[in-house]
XYZ file of N, CA and C in Angstrom:
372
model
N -0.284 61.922 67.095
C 0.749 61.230 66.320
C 0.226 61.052 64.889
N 1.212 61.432 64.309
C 0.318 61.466 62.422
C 1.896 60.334 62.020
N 0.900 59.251 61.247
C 1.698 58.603 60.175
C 1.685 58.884 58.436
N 2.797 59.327 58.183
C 2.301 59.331 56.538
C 3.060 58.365 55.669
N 2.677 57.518 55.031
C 3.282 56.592 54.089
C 3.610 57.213 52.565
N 4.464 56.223 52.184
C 4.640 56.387 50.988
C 5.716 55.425 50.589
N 5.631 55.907 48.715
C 6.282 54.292 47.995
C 6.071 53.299 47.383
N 4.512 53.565 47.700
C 3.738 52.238 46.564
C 3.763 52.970 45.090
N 3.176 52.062 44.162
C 3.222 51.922 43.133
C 2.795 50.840 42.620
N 3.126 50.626 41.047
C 2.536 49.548 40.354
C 4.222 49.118 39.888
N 4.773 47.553 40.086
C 5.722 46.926 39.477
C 5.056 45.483 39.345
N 6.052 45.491 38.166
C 5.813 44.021 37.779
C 6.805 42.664 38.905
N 6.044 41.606 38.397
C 6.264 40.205 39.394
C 7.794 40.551 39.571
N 8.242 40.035 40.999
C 9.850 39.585 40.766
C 10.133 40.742 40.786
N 9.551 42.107 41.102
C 10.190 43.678 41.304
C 10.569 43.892 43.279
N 10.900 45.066 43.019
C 10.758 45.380 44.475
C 10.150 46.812 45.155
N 9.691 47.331 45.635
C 9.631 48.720 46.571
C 10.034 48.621 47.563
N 9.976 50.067 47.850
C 10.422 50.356 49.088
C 9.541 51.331 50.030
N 8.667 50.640 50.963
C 7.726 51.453 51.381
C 8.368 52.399 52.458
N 7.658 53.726 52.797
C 8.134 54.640 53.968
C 7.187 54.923 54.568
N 7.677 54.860 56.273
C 6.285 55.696 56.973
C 6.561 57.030 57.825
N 6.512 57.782 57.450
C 6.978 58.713 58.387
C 6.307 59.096 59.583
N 6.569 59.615 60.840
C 5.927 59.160 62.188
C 6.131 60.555 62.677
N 5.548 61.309 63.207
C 5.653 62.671 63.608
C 4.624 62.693 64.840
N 4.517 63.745 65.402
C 3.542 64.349 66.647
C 4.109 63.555 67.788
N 4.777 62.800 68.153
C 5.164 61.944 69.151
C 6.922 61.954 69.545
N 7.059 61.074 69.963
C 8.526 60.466 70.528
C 8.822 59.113 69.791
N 9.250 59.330 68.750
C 9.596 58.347 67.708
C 9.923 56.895 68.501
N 10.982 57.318 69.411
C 11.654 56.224 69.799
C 10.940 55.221 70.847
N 9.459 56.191 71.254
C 8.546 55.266 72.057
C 7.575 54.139 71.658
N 7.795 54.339 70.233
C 6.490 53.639 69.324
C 7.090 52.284 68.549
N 6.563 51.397 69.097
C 6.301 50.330 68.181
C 5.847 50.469 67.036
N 5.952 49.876 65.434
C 5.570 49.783 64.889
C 5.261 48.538 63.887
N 4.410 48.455 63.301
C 3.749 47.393 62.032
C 3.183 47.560 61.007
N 3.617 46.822 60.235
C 3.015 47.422 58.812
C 1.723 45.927 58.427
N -0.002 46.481 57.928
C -0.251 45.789 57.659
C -1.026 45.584 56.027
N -1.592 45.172 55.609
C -1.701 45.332 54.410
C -3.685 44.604 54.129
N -4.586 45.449 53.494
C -5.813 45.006 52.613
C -5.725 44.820 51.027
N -6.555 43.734 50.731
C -6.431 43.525 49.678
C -8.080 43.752 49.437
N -8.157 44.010 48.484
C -9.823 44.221 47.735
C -10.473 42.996 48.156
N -11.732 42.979 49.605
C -12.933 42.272 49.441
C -12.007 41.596 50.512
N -10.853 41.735 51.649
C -10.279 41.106 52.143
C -10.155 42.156 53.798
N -9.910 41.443 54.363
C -9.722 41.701 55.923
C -7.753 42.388 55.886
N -7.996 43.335 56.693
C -6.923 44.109 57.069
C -6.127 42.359 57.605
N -4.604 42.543 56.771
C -3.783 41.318 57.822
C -2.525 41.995 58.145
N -1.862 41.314 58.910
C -0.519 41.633 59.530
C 0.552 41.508 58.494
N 1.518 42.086 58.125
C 2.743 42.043 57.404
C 4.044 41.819 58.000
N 4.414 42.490 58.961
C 5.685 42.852 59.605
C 5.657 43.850 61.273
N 6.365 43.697 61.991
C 6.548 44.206 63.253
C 7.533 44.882 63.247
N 8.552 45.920 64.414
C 9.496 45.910 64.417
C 9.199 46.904 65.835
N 10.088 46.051 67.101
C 10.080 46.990 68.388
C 10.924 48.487 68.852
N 10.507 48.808 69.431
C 11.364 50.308 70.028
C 13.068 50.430 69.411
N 13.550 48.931 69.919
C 15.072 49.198 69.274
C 15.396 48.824 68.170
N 14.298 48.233 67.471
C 14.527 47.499 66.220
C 15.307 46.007 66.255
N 15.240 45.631 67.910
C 15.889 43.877 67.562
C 15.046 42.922 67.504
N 14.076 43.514 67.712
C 12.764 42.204 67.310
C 11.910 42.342 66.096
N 12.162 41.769 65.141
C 11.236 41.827 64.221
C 10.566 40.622 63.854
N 9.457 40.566 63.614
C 8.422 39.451 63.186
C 7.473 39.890 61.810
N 6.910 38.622 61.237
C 6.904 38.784 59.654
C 5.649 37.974 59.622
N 4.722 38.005 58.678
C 4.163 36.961 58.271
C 4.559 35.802 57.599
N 3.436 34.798 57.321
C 4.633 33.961 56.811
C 4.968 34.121 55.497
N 3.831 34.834 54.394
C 3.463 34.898 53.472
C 4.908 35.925 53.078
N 5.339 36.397 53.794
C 6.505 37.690 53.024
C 7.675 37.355 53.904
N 7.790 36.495 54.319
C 8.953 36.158 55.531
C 10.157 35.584 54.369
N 11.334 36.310 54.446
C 12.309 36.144 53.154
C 12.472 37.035 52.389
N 11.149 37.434 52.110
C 11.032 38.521 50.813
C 10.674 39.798 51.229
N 10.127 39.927 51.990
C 10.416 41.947 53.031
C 10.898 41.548 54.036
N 11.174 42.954 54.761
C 12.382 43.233 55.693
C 12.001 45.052 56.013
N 11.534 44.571 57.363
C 11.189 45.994 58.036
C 12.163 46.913 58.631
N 12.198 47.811 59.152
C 13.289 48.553 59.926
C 12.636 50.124 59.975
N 13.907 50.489 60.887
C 13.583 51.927 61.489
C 14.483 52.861 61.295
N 14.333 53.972 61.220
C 15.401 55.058 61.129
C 15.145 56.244 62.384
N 15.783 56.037 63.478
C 15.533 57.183 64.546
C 15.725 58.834 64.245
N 16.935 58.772 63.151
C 17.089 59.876 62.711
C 16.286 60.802 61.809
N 15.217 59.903 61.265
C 14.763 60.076 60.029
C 13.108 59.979 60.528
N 13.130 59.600 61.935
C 11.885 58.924 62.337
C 10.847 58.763 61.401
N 11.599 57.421 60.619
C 10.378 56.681 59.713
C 10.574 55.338 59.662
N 9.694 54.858 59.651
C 10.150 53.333 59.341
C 9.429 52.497 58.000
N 10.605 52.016 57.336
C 10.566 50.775 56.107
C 10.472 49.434 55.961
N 9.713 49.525 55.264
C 9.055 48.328 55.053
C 10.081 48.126 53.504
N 11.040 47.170 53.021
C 11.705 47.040 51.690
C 11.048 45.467 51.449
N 10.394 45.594 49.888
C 10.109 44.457 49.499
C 10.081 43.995 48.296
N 11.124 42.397 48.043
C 11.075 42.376 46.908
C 10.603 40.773 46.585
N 10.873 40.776 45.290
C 10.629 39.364 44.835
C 8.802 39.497 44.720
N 8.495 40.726 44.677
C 7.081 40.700 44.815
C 6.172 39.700 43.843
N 4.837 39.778 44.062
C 4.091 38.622 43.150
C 2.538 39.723 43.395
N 1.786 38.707 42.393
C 0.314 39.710 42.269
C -0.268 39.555 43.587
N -0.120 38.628 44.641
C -0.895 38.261 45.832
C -0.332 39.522 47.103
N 0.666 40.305 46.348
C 1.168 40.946 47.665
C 0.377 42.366 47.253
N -0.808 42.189 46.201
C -1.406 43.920 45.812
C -2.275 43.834 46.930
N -2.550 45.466 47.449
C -3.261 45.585 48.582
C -2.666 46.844 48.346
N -3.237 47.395 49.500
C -3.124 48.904 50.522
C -2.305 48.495 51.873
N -1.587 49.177 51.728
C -0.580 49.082 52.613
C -0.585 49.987 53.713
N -0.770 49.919 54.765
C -0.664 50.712 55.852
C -0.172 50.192 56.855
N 0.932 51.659 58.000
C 1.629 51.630 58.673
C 0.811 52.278 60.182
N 1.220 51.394 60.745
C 0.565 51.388 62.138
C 1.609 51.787 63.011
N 0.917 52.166 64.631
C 2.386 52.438 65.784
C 1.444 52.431 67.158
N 2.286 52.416 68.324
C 1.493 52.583 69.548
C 2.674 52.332 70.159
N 2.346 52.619 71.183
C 3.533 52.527 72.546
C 3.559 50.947 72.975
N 2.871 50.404 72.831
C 2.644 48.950 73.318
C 1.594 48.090 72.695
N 1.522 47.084 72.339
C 1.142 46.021 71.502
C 1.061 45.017 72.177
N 1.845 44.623 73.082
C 2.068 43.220 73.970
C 2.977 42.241 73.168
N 2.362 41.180 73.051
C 2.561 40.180 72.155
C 1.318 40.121 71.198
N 0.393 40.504 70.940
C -0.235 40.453 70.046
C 0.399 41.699 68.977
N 1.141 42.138 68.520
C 1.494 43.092 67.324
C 1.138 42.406 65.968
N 0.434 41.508 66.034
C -0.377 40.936 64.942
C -1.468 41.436 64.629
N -2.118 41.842 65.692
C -3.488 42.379 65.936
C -4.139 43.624 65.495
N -4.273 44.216 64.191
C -4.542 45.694 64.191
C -5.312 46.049 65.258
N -5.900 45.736 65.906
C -6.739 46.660 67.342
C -5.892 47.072 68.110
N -4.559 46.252 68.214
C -3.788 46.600 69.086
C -3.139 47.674 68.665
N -3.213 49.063 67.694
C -2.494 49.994 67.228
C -3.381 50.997 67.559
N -2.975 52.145 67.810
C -4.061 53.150 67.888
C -3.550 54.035 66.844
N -2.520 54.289 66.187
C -2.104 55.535 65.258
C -2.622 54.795 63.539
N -2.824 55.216 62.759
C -2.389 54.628 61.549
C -2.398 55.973 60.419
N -1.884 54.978 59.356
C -1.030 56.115 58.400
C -2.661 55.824 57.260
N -2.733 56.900 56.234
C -3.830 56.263 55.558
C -3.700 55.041 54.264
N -2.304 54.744 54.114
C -2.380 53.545 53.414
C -1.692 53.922 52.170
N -0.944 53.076 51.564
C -0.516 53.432 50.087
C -0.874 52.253 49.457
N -0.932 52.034 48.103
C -1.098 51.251 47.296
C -0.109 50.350 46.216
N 0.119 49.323 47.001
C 0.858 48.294 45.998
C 0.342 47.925 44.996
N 0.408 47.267 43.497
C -0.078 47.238 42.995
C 1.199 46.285 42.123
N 1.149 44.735 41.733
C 1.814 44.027 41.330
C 1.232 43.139 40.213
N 1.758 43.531 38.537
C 1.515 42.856 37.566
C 2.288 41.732 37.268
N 1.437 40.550 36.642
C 2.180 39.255 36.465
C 2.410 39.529 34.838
C-alpha cells in the first residue's frame, strides 16, 4: 500500500490548504485513515481520523473547528481541508492508513502504511 501526499505549502495566518493523500496498492475502501502531523524538535501527534465509511471522524483538540477530514472512494484519496491556520499548525504533515486501529487511531503505532509527509509551513 503506497500513500502519497500532497498540498502543503507556505500561507500566511488566517489562510487555508488543502491537504491530499492518495492511497494506492490496496482496497481503498478497507483502510482507515489519519492524518498526523511533526513539528521541528517535537513528537509525531495525532490530527484527525476518519473510518471506512467516513461517519466517524475524530480531531484533535488543537484543530477541532478549523480542519475537517474526509474521503473520496472514487478518487481513493483522502483530505485533510484546513483553515483559519496559525504558525503553531507548521509541521510535516503525514497521512497514515491500516485496516484497523481499534480505538486507539490516535496512536501512530497503530498505522502500518504512511505517506512521506508534506510540509505546512504558516507565517504570522
Amino acid at each position: 500500500v503506497q500513500l502519497v501526499e500532497s498540498g502543503g505549502g507556505l500561507v500566511q495566518a488566517g489562510g487555508s490548504l488543502r491537504l491530499s493523500c492518495a492511497i494506492s496498492g490496496g482496497t481503498f475502501d478497507s483502510y482507515v485513515a489519519g492524518w498526523f502531523r511533526q513539528a521541528p524538535g517535537k513528537e509525531r501527534e495525532f490530527v484527525a481520523y476518519i473510518s471506512v465509511s467516513g461517519g466517524t471522524r475524530n480531531y484533535a483538540d488543537s484543530v477541532k473547528g478549523r480542519f475537517t477530514i474526509s474521503r473520496d472512494s472514487a478518487k481513493t484519496t483522502v483530505y485533510l481541508q484546513m483553515n483559519n491556520l496559525n504558525p503553531e499548525d507548521t509541521a510535516v504533515y503525514y497521512c497514515a492508513a491500516d485496516r484497523s486501529v481499534s480505538a486507539r487511531y490516535y496512536l501512530p503505532a497503530r498505522y502500518d502504511f504512511w505517506g512521506q509527509g508534506t510540509l505546512v509551513t504558516v507565517s504570522s
